[in-house]
Amino acid sequence: MSKGIKKIGVMTSGGDSPGMNAAVRSVVRTCAYHKIECYGIYRGYEGLIEGDFVKMDARSVKGIINKGGTVLKSARSKEFRTKEGRAKAHEQFVKAGIDGFVVIGGDGSFTGAMVFNQEYGFPVMGIPGTIDNDIVGTTHTLGYDTALNTVVEVIDKIRDTASSHNRLFFVEVMGRDVGHIALNAGVGAGAEEILIPEEDLGLERLLDSLRRSKQSGKSSSIVVVAEGDKIGKSVFELKDYVEENMSEYEVRVSVLGHMQRGGSPSCFDRVLASRMGVKAVESLLEGKSNYMVGLKNDLIELTPFDQAVKGKAKIDKELLRVSDIMTV
């Protein structure tokens, strides 16, 4: 291991996701293992600019592996997007003697880290923390697995009501630009239809699908809708359209919202966070910088920030085919 880095900072940035605390714990304890000082940076880049740091050791992170959210808090920083703001951030690092940092967040957080590295050559590593699973370079982002389990559990409960009252439910899940949550949770929960941004189903095809479900003997249906789906202006517009054209259905809408980002992380996310934290710290100590750690073929590997933030995670076409078959 390189002896160049003596103090490492760790922050959580952007939207929270289950597993962030487990990643903070892993970073802190890996630093302790290698006898490197570690500082928690509160409120992401905003806290960095203000020098809101706290020294952390192995005992500082006890009892957080099972907690959702982030003990370091998170915030979005407009000031860090300016050169003046990044200059203040660099001054705070120099003042504290921190010579490398780990940012846990999404593509916006990585973009900020990449620009900061370009301007100051400051060593940085990224850990992908977002439930959307929309970052290139990893098959799973932290929180994605937990969010899927949360959504499937809720849909299972909604189906009980749908079956009892012969209702059609539109269930909106997160996914502004990608449909990973909708597709996987839809298949896992046995949804009759899945609407995602990557596939323009069209209103008429949606009606045809619902009619086939009705004709096949189904008395109730669940349609999972990613919030970024382009068929209608909103899930409520879809509800109105179906009610106008299929009066035999009593239609309800359930928007799951931020409950998908909360809750205790799954075992998968806890283990993934632990592996990623170790890789991030040890990569910094090896002299590497400007990379995101990610899961590929069950191995923790590095992807350059520019590839991670510029690429777009592709939807699983085979799973789309599976979903079509399952709706027969």
Short mmCIF file of C-alpha atoms in Angstrom, two decimals:
data_model
loop_
_atom_site.label_atom_id
_atom_site.label_comp_id
_atom_site.label_asym_id
_atom_site.label_seq_id
_atom_site.Cartn_x
_atom_site.Cartn_y
_atom_site.Cartn_z
CA MET A 1 0.00 0.00 0.00
CA SER A 2 1.10 3.54 -0.80
CA LYS A 3 2.15 5.71 2.13
CA GLY A 4 1.27 8.93 0.28
CA ILE A 5 -2.22 9.30 1.74
CA LYS A 6 -2.55 9.88 5.48
CA LYS A 7 -6.09 11.20 5.89
CA ILE A 8 -9.20 10.23 3.94
CA GLY A 9 -12.56 11.99 3.94
CA VAL A 10 -15.89 10.26 3.25
CA MET A 11 -19.21 11.84 2.30
CA THR A 12 -22.69 10.90 1.13
CA SER A 13 -24.15 13.12 -1.57
CA GLY A 14 -27.37 13.50 -3.54
CA GLY A 15 -30.43 11.37 -2.80
CA ASP A 16 -30.07 8.89 0.04
CA SER A 17 -30.25 5.15 -0.53
CA PRO A 18 -30.22 2.09 1.74
CA GLY A 19 -26.66 0.87 2.14
CA MET A 20 -25.01 4.27 2.36
CA ASN A 21 -24.39 3.84 6.09
CA ALA A 22 -22.92 0.39 5.49
CA ALA A 23 -20.56 1.97 2.93
CA VAL A 24 -19.53 4.73 5.36
CA ARG A 25 -18.84 2.04 7.96
CA SER A 26 -16.73 0.09 5.50
CA VAL A 27 -14.67 3.14 4.49
CA VAL A 28 -14.04 4.13 8.11
CA ARG A 29 -13.07 0.65 9.24
CA THR A 30 -10.86 0.02 6.22
CA CYS A 31 -9.02 3.23 7.07
CA ALA A 32 -8.67 2.03 10.67
CA TYR A 33 -7.37 -1.33 9.44
CA HIS A 34 -4.67 0.39 7.38
CA LYS A 35 -3.97 2.90 10.17
CA ILE A 36 -5.18 5.86 8.10
CA GLU A 37 -7.14 8.71 9.69
CA CYS A 38 -10.71 9.09 8.44
CA TYR A 39 -12.99 12.12 8.56
CA GLY A 40 -16.71 12.15 7.95
CA ILE A 41 -17.94 15.09 5.86
CA TYR A 42 -21.45 16.12 6.84
CA ARG A 43 -24.06 17.25 4.24
CA GLY A 44 -22.05 16.31 1.14
CA TYR A 45 -20.37 19.05 -0.88
CA GLU A 46 -22.18 21.73 1.11
CA GLY A 47 -20.55 20.50 4.30
CA LEU A 48 -17.23 20.19 2.49
CA ILE A 49 -17.29 23.88 1.55
CA GLU A 50 -18.10 24.79 5.17
CA GLY A 51 -15.51 22.43 6.66
CA ASP A 52 -18.14 20.43 8.52
CA PHE A 53 -15.85 17.49 9.32
CA VAL A 54 -15.69 15.00 12.18
CA LYS A 55 -12.90 12.53 12.89
CA MET A 56 -14.18 8.96 12.84
CA ASP A 57 -12.73 5.68 14.07
CA ALA A 58 -13.88 2.05 14.04
CA ARG A 59 -16.18 2.62 17.02
CA SER A 60 -17.76 5.73 15.46
CA VAL A 61 -19.66 3.56 12.99
CA LYS A 62 -20.95 0.82 15.27
CA GLY A 63 -24.62 -0.05 14.91
CA ILE A 64 -25.18 1.67 11.56
CA ILE A 65 -24.83 -1.19 9.08
CA ASN A 66 -28.54 -1.98 9.44
CA LYS A 67 -29.82 1.59 9.21
CA GLY A 68 -31.29 3.25 6.14
CA GLY A 69 -30.61 6.85 5.14
CA THR A 70 -27.22 8.33 5.96
CA VAL A 71 -25.74 9.33 9.32
CA LEU A 72 -23.53 11.85 7.50
CA LYS A 73 -26.64 13.53 6.07
CA SER A 74 -26.89 14.67 2.47
CA ALA A 75 -27.52 17.93 0.65
CA ARG A 76 -27.31 19.36 -2.83
CA SER A 77 -24.83 22.20 -3.25
CA LYS A 78 -25.27 24.90 -5.88
CA GLU A 79 -22.10 26.61 -4.65
CA PHE A 80 -19.92 23.57 -5.38
CA ARG A 81 -20.93 23.88 -9.04
CA THR A 82 -18.98 27.13 -9.19
CA LYS A 83 -15.19 27.51 -9.34
CA GLU A 84 -15.34 29.70 -6.25
CA GLY A 85 -17.20 27.02 -4.32
CA ARG A 86 -14.76 24.30 -5.32
CA ALA A 87 -11.85 26.57 -4.33
CA LYS A 88 -13.38 26.89 -0.84
CA ALA A 89 -13.76 23.11 -0.69
CA HIS A 90 -10.11 22.61 -1.60
CA GLU A 91 -9.05 25.11 1.07
CA GLN A 92 -11.00 23.13 3.68
CA PHE A 93 -9.28 19.91 2.64
CA VAL A 94 -5.85 21.55 2.84
CA LYS A 95 -6.69 23.10 6.20
CA ALA A 96 -7.75 19.72 7.64
CA GLY A 97 -4.82 17.88 6.08
CA ILE A 98 -7.13 15.53 4.18
CA ASP A 99 -5.42 14.23 1.06
CA GLY A 100 -8.03 11.94 -0.51
CA PHE A 101 -11.77 11.36 -0.28
CA VAL A 102 -14.55 8.90 -1.07
CA VAL A 103 -17.91 10.14 -2.33
CA ILE A 104 -20.97 7.90 -2.03
CA GLY A 105 -23.71 9.01 -4.41
CA GLY A 106 -24.97 9.09 -7.98
CA ASP A 107 -23.86 10.50 -11.31
CA GLY A 108 -24.28 14.13 -10.23
CA SER A 109 -22.04 13.55 -7.22
CA PHE A 110 -19.47 11.81 -9.43
CA THR A 111 -19.53 14.65 -11.94
CA GLY A 112 -18.68 17.10 -9.14
CA ALA A 113 -15.86 14.85 -7.94
CA MET A 114 -14.51 14.48 -11.48
CA VAL A 115 -14.40 18.25 -12.05
CA PHE A 116 -12.79 18.77 -8.64
CA ASN A 117 -10.13 16.20 -9.51
CA GLN A 118 -9.45 17.84 -12.85
CA GLU A 119 -8.98 21.26 -11.24
CA TYR A 120 -6.90 20.25 -8.22
CA GLY A 121 -5.61 16.76 -8.95
CA PHE A 122 -7.18 15.73 -5.65
CA PRO A 123 -7.45 11.92 -5.21
CA VAL A 124 -11.06 10.72 -5.17
CA MET A 125 -12.97 7.47 -5.48
CA GLY A 126 -16.71 6.97 -5.93
CA ILE A 127 -19.16 4.43 -4.54
CA PRO A 128 -22.49 4.28 -6.45
CA GLY A 129 -25.37 4.92 -4.05
CA THR A 130 -28.74 5.29 -5.79
CA ILE A 131 -31.84 3.09 -5.92
CA ASP A 132 -32.32 3.73 -9.66
CA ASN A 133 -29.42 1.47 -10.70
CA ASP A 134 -28.73 3.90 -13.55
CA ILE A 135 -24.93 4.11 -13.48
CA VAL A 136 -22.66 2.40 -16.00
CA GLY A 137 -19.89 0.26 -14.53
CA THR A 138 -21.86 -1.76 -11.99
CA THR A 139 -24.66 -4.29 -12.22
CA HIS A 140 -25.99 -3.08 -8.87
CA THR A 141 -25.87 0.31 -7.17
CA LEU A 142 -26.25 0.56 -3.38
CA GLY A 143 -29.91 0.57 -2.41
CA TYR A 144 -31.25 -0.94 -5.62
CA ASP A 145 -31.79 -4.42 -4.20
CA THR A 146 -33.44 -3.03 -1.07
CA ALA A 147 -35.73 -0.80 -3.13
CA LEU A 148 -36.80 -3.77 -5.26
CA ASN A 149 -37.69 -5.78 -2.18
CA THR A 150 -39.64 -2.84 -0.76
CA VAL A 151 -41.61 -2.37 -3.99
CA VAL A 152 -42.40 -6.07 -4.37
CA GLU A 153 -43.62 -6.26 -0.77
CA VAL A 154 -45.93 -3.28 -1.28
CA ILE A 155 -47.29 -4.60 -4.59
CA ASP A 156 -48.03 -7.94 -2.92
CA LYS A 157 -50.19 -6.07 -0.39
CA ILE A 158 -51.89 -4.00 -3.08
CA ARG A 159 -52.73 -7.19 -5.00
CA ASP A 160 -54.70 -8.45 -2.00
CA THR A 161 -56.99 -5.42 -2.29
CA ALA A 162 -57.09 -5.55 -6.09
CA SER A 163 -58.22 -9.18 -6.01
CA SER A 164 -60.81 -8.55 -3.30
CA HIS A 165 -62.51 -5.74 -5.21
CA ASN A 166 -61.82 -6.68 -8.86
CA ARG A 167 -59.79 -3.53 -9.34
CA LEU A 168 -57.05 -2.40 -11.68
CA PHE A 169 -54.16 -0.72 -9.87
CA PHE A 170 -51.55 1.53 -11.46
CA VAL A 171 -48.51 1.43 -9.15
CA GLU A 172 -45.98 4.19 -9.86
CA VAL A 173 -42.39 3.49 -8.82
CA MET A 174 -39.24 5.60 -9.02
CA GLY A 175 -37.29 5.69 -12.27
CA ARG A 176 -37.28 9.07 -13.98
CA ASP A 177 -34.88 8.07 -16.76
CA VAL A 178 -34.61 4.28 -16.46
CA GLY A 179 -37.03 1.47 -15.76
CA HIS A 180 -34.90 -1.00 -13.82
CA ILE A 181 -37.03 -0.87 -10.67
CA ALA A 182 -40.31 -1.11 -12.58
CA LEU A 183 -39.16 -3.99 -14.79
CA ASN A 184 -37.58 -6.14 -12.09
CA ALA A 185 -40.20 -5.45 -9.43
CA GLY A 186 -42.95 -5.94 -12.00
CA VAL A 187 -41.67 -9.37 -12.95
CA GLY A 188 -41.02 -10.26 -9.31
CA ALA A 189 -44.51 -9.22 -8.22
CA GLY A 190 -46.28 -10.78 -11.21
CA ALA A 191 -47.58 -7.53 -12.71
CA GLU A 192 -49.89 -7.81 -15.71
CA GLU A 193 -48.14 -4.93 -17.47
CA ILE A 194 -44.96 -2.91 -16.97
CA LEU A 195 -44.46 0.60 -18.36
CA ILE A 196 -40.91 1.96 -18.59
CA PRO A 197 -39.21 4.94 -20.31
CA GLU A 198 -37.15 2.68 -22.59
CA GLU A 199 -40.20 1.05 -24.20
CA ASP A 200 -43.07 3.13 -25.59
CA LEU A 201 -45.97 0.73 -25.16
CA GLY A 202 -48.60 3.18 -26.39
CA LEU A 203 -52.08 3.71 -25.01
CA GLU A 204 -53.84 1.40 -27.46
CA ARG A 205 -51.45 -1.46 -26.81
CA LEU A 206 -51.96 -0.97 -23.10
CA LEU A 207 -55.72 -1.28 -23.57
CA ASP A 208 -55.26 -4.39 -25.75
CA SER A 209 -53.11 -5.96 -23.05
CA LEU A 210 -55.66 -5.21 -20.35
CA ARG A 211 -58.49 -6.59 -22.52
CA ARG A 212 -56.55 -9.82 -23.06
CA SER A 213 -56.03 -10.11 -19.32
CA LYS A 214 -59.76 -9.65 -18.77
CA GLN A 215 -60.65 -12.20 -21.46
CA SER A 216 -58.23 -14.75 -20.00
CA GLY A 217 -60.22 -14.72 -16.77
CA LYS A 218 -58.28 -12.22 -14.67
CA SER A 219 -60.62 -10.22 -12.47
CA SER A 220 -57.96 -7.77 -11.30
CA SER A 221 -54.70 -6.40 -12.66
CA ILE A 222 -51.54 -4.65 -11.51
CA VAL A 223 -49.73 -2.28 -13.87
CA VAL A 224 -46.31 -1.10 -12.67
CA VAL A 225 -45.36 2.32 -14.06
CA ALA A 226 -41.92 3.92 -13.90
CA GLU A 227 -42.30 7.64 -13.13
CA GLY A 228 -40.45 8.48 -16.36
CA ASP A 229 -42.76 6.46 -18.61
CA LYS A 230 -43.74 8.47 -21.68
CA ILE A 231 -47.19 7.04 -22.49
CA GLY A 232 -49.16 9.62 -20.54
CA LYS A 233 -48.39 12.95 -18.90
CA SER A 234 -48.86 11.24 -15.54
CA VAL A 235 -50.06 7.99 -14.05
CA PHE A 236 -53.34 9.75 -13.25
CA GLU A 237 -53.84 10.51 -16.94
CA LEU A 238 -53.40 6.80 -17.63
CA LYS A 239 -56.04 6.02 -15.01
CA ASP A 240 -58.52 8.42 -16.62
CA TYR A 241 -57.86 7.02 -20.09
CA VAL A 242 -58.44 3.42 -19.02
CA GLU A 243 -61.61 4.33 -17.13
CA GLU A 244 -62.96 6.09 -20.22
CA ASN A 245 -62.28 3.10 -22.46
CA MET A 246 -62.77 0.15 -20.10
CA SER A 247 -65.72 0.89 -17.86
CA GLU A 248 -65.64 -2.68 -16.54
CA TYR A 249 -62.53 -1.79 -14.52
CA GLU A 250 -62.54 0.14 -11.28
CA VAL A 251 -59.15 1.87 -11.45
CA ARG A 252 -56.96 3.04 -8.58
CA VAL A 253 -53.52 4.68 -8.44
CA SER A 254 -50.82 4.13 -5.83
CA VAL A 255 -47.68 6.31 -5.99
CA LEU A 256 -45.04 4.67 -3.82
CA GLY A 257 -42.78 7.73 -3.69
CA HIS A 258 -39.97 8.08 -1.18
CA MET A 259 -40.82 4.95 0.81
CA GLN A 260 -38.70 3.19 -1.84
CA ARG A 261 -35.58 5.04 -0.66
CA GLY A 262 -36.02 4.25 3.01
CA GLY A 263 -35.78 1.22 5.21
CA SER A 264 -33.14 -1.15 6.48
CA PRO A 265 -30.80 -2.31 3.69
CA SER A 266 -31.00 -5.89 2.48
CA CYS A 267 -28.20 -8.34 3.21
CA PHE A 268 -27.12 -8.02 -0.42
CA ASP A 269 -26.74 -4.24 -0.11
CA ARG A 270 -24.89 -4.52 3.21
CA VAL A 271 -22.38 -6.97 1.78
CA LEU A 272 -22.00 -4.97 -1.45
CA ALA A 273 -21.41 -1.75 0.52
CA SER A 274 -18.76 -3.48 2.64
CA ARG A 275 -16.93 -4.76 -0.43
CA MET A 276 -17.12 -1.41 -2.22
CA GLY A 277 -15.83 0.54 0.78
CA VAL A 278 -12.77 -1.67 1.08
CA LYS A 279 -12.04 -1.38 -2.64
CA ALA A 280 -12.44 2.42 -2.64
CA VAL A 281 -10.02 3.02 0.25
CA GLU A 282 -7.43 0.50 -0.89
CA SER A 283 -7.52 1.91 -4.44
CA LEU A 284 -6.74 5.38 -3.05
CA LEU A 285 -3.87 3.93 -1.05
CA GLU A 286 -2.58 2.29 -4.24
CA GLY A 287 -2.40 5.72 -5.86
CA LYS A 288 -5.52 5.38 -8.01
CA SER A 289 -8.00 8.21 -8.44
CA ASN A 290 -11.03 9.40 -10.42
CA TYR A 291 -12.69 5.99 -10.48
CA MET A 292 -15.99 4.52 -9.38
CA VAL A 293 -16.01 1.09 -7.77
CA GLY A 294 -18.65 -1.26 -9.13
CA LEU A 295 -19.85 -4.85 -9.23
CA LYS A 296 -19.11 -6.76 -12.44
CA ASN A 297 -19.44 -10.54 -12.72
CA ASP A 298 -19.44 -10.70 -8.92
CA LEU A 299 -16.08 -8.90 -8.78
CA ILE A 300 -15.51 -5.36 -7.46
CA GLU A 301 -13.83 -3.47 -10.28
CA LEU A 302 -13.01 0.15 -11.23
CA THR A 303 -14.65 2.30 -13.91
CA PRO A 304 -13.35 5.79 -14.81
CA PHE A 305 -15.73 8.54 -13.67
CA ASP A 306 -16.20 9.88 -17.19
CA GLN A 307 -17.46 6.50 -18.41
CA ALA A 308 -19.72 6.09 -15.38
CA VAL A 309 -21.42 9.48 -15.72
CA LYS A 310 -21.62 9.71 -19.51
CA GLY A 311 -22.95 6.22 -20.16
CA LYS A 312 -26.47 4.97 -19.67
CA ALA A 313 -27.27 1.69 -17.97
CA LYS A 314 -29.18 -0.43 -20.49
CA ILE A 315 -32.42 -2.21 -19.75
CA ASP A 316 -32.33 -6.01 -19.76
CA LYS A 317 -33.98 -6.99 -23.06
CA GLU A 318 -34.19 -10.64 -22.07
CA LEU A 319 -36.08 -9.70 -18.92
CA LEU A 320 -38.46 -7.66 -21.07
CA ARG A 321 -39.13 -10.81 -23.10
CA VAL A 322 -39.64 -12.78 -19.90
CA SER A 323 -42.17 -10.20 -18.68
CA ASP A 324 -44.15 -10.52 -21.93
CA ILE A 325 -44.29 -14.30 -21.57
CA MET A 326 -45.36 -14.09 -17.92
CA THR A 327 -48.39 -11.92 -18.73
CA VAL A 328 -50.08 -14.62 -20.84
#
